[in-house]
Short mmCIF file of C-alpha atoms in Angstrom, two decimals:
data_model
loop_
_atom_site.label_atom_id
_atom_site.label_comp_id
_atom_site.label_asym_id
_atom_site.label_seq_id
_atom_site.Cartn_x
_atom_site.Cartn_y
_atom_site.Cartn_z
CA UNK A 1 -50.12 49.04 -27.97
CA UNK A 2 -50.63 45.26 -28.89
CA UNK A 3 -46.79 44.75 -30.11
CA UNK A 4 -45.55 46.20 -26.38
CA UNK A 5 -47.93 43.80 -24.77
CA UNK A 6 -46.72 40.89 -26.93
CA UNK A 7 -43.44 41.83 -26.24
CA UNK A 8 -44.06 42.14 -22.55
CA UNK A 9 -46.12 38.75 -22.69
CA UNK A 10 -42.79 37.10 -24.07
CA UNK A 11 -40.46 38.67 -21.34
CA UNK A 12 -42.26 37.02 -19.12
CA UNK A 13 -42.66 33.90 -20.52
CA UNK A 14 -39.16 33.54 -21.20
CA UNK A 15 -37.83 34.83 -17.22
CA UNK A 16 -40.87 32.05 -16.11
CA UNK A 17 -38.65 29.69 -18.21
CA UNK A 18 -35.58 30.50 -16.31
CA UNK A 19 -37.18 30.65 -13.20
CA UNK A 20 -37.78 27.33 -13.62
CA UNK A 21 -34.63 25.97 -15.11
CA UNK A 22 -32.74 28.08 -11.59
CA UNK A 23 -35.29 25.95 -9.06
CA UNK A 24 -33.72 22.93 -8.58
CA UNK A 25 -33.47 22.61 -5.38
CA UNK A 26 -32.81 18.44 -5.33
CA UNK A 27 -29.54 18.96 -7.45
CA UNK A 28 -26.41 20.01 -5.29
CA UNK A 29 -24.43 22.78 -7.22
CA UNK A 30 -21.65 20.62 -8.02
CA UNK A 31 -20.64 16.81 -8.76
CA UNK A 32 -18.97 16.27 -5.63
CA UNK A 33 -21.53 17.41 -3.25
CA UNK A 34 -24.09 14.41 -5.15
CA UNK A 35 -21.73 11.77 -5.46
CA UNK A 36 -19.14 11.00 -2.59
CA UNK A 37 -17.24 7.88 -2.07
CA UNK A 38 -18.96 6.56 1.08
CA UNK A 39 -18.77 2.42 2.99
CA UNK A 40 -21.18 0.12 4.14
CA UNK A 41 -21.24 -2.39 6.96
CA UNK A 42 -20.54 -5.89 5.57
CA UNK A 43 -19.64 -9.53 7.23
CA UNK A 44 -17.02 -11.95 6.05
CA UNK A 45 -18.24 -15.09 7.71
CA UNK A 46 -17.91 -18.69 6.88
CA UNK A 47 -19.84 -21.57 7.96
CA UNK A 48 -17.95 -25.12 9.00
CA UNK A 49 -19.50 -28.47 9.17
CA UNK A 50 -19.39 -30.44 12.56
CA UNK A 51 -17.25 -33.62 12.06
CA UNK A 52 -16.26 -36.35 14.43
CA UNK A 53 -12.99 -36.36 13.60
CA UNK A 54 -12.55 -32.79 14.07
CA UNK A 55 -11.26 -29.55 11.56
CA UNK A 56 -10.88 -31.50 7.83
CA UNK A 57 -7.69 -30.11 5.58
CA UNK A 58 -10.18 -27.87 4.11
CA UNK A 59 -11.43 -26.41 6.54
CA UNK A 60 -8.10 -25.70 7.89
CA UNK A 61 -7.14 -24.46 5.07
CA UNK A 62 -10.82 -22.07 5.02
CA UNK A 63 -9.60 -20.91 8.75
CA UNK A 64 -6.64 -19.85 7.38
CA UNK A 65 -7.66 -17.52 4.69
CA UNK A 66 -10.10 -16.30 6.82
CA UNK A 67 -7.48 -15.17 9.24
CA UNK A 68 -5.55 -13.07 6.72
CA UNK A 69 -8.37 -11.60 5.75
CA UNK A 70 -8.59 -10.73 9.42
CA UNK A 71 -5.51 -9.38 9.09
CA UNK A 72 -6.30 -6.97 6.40
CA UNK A 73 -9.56 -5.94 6.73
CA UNK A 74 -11.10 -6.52 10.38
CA UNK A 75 -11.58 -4.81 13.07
CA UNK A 76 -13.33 -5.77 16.15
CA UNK A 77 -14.06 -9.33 17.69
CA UNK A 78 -13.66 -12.45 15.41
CA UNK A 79 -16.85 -14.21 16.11
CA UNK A 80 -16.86 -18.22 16.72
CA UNK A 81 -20.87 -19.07 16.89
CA UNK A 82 -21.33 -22.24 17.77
CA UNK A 83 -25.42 -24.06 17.27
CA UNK A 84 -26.91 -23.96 20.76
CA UNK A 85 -27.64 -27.39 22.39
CA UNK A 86 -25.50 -29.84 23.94
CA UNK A 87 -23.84 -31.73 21.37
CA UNK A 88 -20.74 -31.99 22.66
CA UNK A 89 -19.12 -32.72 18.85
CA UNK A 90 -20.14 -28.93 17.86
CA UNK A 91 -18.69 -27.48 21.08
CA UNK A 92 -15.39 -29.17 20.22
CA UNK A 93 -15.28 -28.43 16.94
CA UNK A 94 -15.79 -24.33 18.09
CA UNK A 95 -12.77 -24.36 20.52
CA UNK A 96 -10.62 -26.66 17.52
CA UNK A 97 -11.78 -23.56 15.54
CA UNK A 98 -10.23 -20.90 17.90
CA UNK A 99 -7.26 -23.28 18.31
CA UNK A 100 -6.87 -22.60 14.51
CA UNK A 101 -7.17 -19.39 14.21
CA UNK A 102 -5.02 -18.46 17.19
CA UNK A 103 -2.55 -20.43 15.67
CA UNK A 104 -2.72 -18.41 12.25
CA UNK A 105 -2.10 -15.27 13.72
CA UNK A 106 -5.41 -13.87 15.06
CA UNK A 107 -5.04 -12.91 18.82
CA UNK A 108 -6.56 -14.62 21.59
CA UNK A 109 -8.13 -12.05 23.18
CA UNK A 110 -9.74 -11.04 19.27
CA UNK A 111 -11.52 -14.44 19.14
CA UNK A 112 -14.79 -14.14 20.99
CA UNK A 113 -16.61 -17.24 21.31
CA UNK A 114 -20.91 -16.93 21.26
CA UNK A 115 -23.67 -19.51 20.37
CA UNK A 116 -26.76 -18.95 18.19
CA UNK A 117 -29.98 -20.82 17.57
CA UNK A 118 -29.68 -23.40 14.61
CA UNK A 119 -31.90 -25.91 13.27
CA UNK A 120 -30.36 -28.69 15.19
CA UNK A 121 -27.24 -28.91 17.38
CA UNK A 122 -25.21 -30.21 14.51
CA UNK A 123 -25.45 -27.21 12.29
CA UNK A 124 -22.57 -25.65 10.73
CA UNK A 125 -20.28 -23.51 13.19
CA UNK A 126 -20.14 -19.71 12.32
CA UNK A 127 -16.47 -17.62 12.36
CA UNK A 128 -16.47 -14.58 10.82
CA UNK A 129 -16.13 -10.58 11.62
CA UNK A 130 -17.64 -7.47 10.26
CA UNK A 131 -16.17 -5.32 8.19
CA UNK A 132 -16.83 -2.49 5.48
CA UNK A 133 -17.27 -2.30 2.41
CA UNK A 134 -17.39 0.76 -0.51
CA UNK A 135 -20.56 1.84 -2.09
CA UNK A 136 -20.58 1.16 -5.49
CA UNK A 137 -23.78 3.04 -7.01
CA UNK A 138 -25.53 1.87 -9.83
CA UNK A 139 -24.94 4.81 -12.33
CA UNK A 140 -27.83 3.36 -14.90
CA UNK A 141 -30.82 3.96 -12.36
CA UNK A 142 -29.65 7.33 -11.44
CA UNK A 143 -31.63 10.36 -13.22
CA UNK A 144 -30.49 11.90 -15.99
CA UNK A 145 -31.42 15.78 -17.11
CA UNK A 146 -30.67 15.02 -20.82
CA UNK A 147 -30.67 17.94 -23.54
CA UNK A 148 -30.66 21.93 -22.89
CA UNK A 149 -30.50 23.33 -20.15
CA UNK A 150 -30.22 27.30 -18.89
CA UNK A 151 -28.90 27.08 -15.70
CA UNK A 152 -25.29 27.32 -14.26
CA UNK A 153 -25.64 23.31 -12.11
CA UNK A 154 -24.71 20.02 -13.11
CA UNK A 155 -26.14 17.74 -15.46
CA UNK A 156 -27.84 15.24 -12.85
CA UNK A 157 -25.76 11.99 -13.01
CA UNK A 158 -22.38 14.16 -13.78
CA UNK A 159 -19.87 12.27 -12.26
CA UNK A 160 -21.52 8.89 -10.82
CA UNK A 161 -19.42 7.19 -12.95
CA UNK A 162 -15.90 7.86 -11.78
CA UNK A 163 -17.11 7.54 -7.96
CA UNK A 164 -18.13 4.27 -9.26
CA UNK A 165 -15.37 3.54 -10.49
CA UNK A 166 -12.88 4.69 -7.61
CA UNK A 167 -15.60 2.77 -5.28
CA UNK A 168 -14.57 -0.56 -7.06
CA UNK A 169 -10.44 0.01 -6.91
CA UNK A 170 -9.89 0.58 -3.55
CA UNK A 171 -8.25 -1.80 -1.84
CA UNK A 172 -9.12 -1.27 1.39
CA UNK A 173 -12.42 0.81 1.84
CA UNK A 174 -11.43 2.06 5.68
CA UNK A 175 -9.23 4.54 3.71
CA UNK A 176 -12.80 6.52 2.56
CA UNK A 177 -13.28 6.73 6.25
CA UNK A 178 -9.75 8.53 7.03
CA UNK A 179 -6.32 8.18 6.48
CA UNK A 180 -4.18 5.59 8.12
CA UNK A 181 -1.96 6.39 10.96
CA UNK A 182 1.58 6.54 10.32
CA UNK A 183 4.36 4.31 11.56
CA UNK A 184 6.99 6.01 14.23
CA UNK A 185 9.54 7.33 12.74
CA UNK A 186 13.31 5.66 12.50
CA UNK A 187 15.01 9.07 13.44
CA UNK A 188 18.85 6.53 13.86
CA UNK A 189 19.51 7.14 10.41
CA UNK A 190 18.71 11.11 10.51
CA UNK A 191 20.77 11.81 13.23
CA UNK A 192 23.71 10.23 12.02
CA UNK A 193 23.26 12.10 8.51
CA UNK A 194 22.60 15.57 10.57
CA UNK A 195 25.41 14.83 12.62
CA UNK A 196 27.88 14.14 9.55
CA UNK A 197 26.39 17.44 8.22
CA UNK A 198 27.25 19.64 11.42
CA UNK A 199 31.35 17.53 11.62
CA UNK A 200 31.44 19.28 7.59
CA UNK A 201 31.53 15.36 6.80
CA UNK A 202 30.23 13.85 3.70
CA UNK A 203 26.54 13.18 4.44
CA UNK A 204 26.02 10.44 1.98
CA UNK A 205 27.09 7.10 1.39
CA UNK A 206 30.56 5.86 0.18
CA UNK A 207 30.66 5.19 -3.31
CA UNK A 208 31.28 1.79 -4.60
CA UNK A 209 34.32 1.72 -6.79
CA UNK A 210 34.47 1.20 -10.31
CA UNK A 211 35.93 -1.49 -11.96
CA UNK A 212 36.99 -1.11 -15.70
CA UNK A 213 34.37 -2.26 -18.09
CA UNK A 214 31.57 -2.51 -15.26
CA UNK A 215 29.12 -0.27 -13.70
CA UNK A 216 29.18 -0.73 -10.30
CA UNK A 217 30.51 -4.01 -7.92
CA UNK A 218 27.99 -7.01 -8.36
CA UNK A 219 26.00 -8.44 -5.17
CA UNK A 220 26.42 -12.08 -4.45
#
């Protein structure tokens, strides 16, 4: 009688264990469903000193990278925030900034002129625009379930390391969002190969000829 209750008290002891082990209900089943590549709101903004004598070579040069960047990565308005007041030098230099970035490439009706509260009327003008940027999680702070375990889940922090990692490459982060939209297709070329194709002419291009002891004709 007191080996079957021992072995009863162990049966139970042992399903408690793996009752246990199977309640962890924090932990998705799987890698993907705890880490996912995912973006942040983020500003690229720089801030330009008020000068008499208007934009330096620098800051022309600032405008101009700031604009490609534009380019590449905004979307939106391209804010030009110039200090509240009426110094008339700060309001000049705003509209010789939107001069300068019109004149990069950024389209008038994108540049959105605004003022803001600065410490003086001579502060620095803003430009900038928001944009997003990928999560990159910190994979050392994340929990870890080290040793045994006797369930059929994930080792918690399984995987943080290659979202990290993907999270840092991409080059643009709007791709996590969705894909891109495609360019219209150039259907010229298609027709005239389907077209060659239905005439039981050769579809592809002429060969170049040969010459004797070259490969193909060189380009000039």
């Amino acid at each position: 009688m007191r080996i079957l209750l021992l072995t009863l008290s162990a049966a139970a002891v042992t399903l408690g264990a793996c009752a246990s082990s199977l309640s962890n209900d924090d932990a998705p089943m799987t890698p993907l469903s705890r880490y996912s590549l995912q973006v942040e709101p983020g500003l690229d903004r720089i801030a330009l000193a008020v000068h008499d004598g208007g934009l330096s070579a620098n800051q022309q040069a600032a405008l101009r990278d700031l604009a490609r960047r534009y380019a590449n990565d905004g979307s939106g308005p391209l804010k030009v925030e110039v200090p509240a007041g009426d110094d008339p030098v700060s309001g000049q230099q705003g509209w010789a900034i939107r001069t300068a970035l019109a004149a990069a490439g950024v389209p008038e009706q994108n540049i959105q002129m605004a003022s803001y509260y600065g410490p003086d009327a001579k502060a620095p003008v803003l430009a900038g625009f928001e944009t997003v940027r990928a999560v990159v999680t910190n994979c050392s702070l994340e929990r870890r379930t080290p040793g045994a375990h006797f369930s059929n889940q994930s080792s918690l922090g399984l995987g943080c390391a290659i979202t990290a990692n993907m999270a840092a490459q991409i080059a643009n982060p709007r791709d996590i969002q969705g894909a891109r939209a495609f360019a219209p297709l150039d259907s010229g070329r298609s027709a005239v190969v389907f077209a060659n194709y239905r005439a039981g002419s050769m579809t592809s291009a002429a060969p170049e000829p040969l010459v004797e002891g070259q490969v193909a004709q060189a380009v000039e």
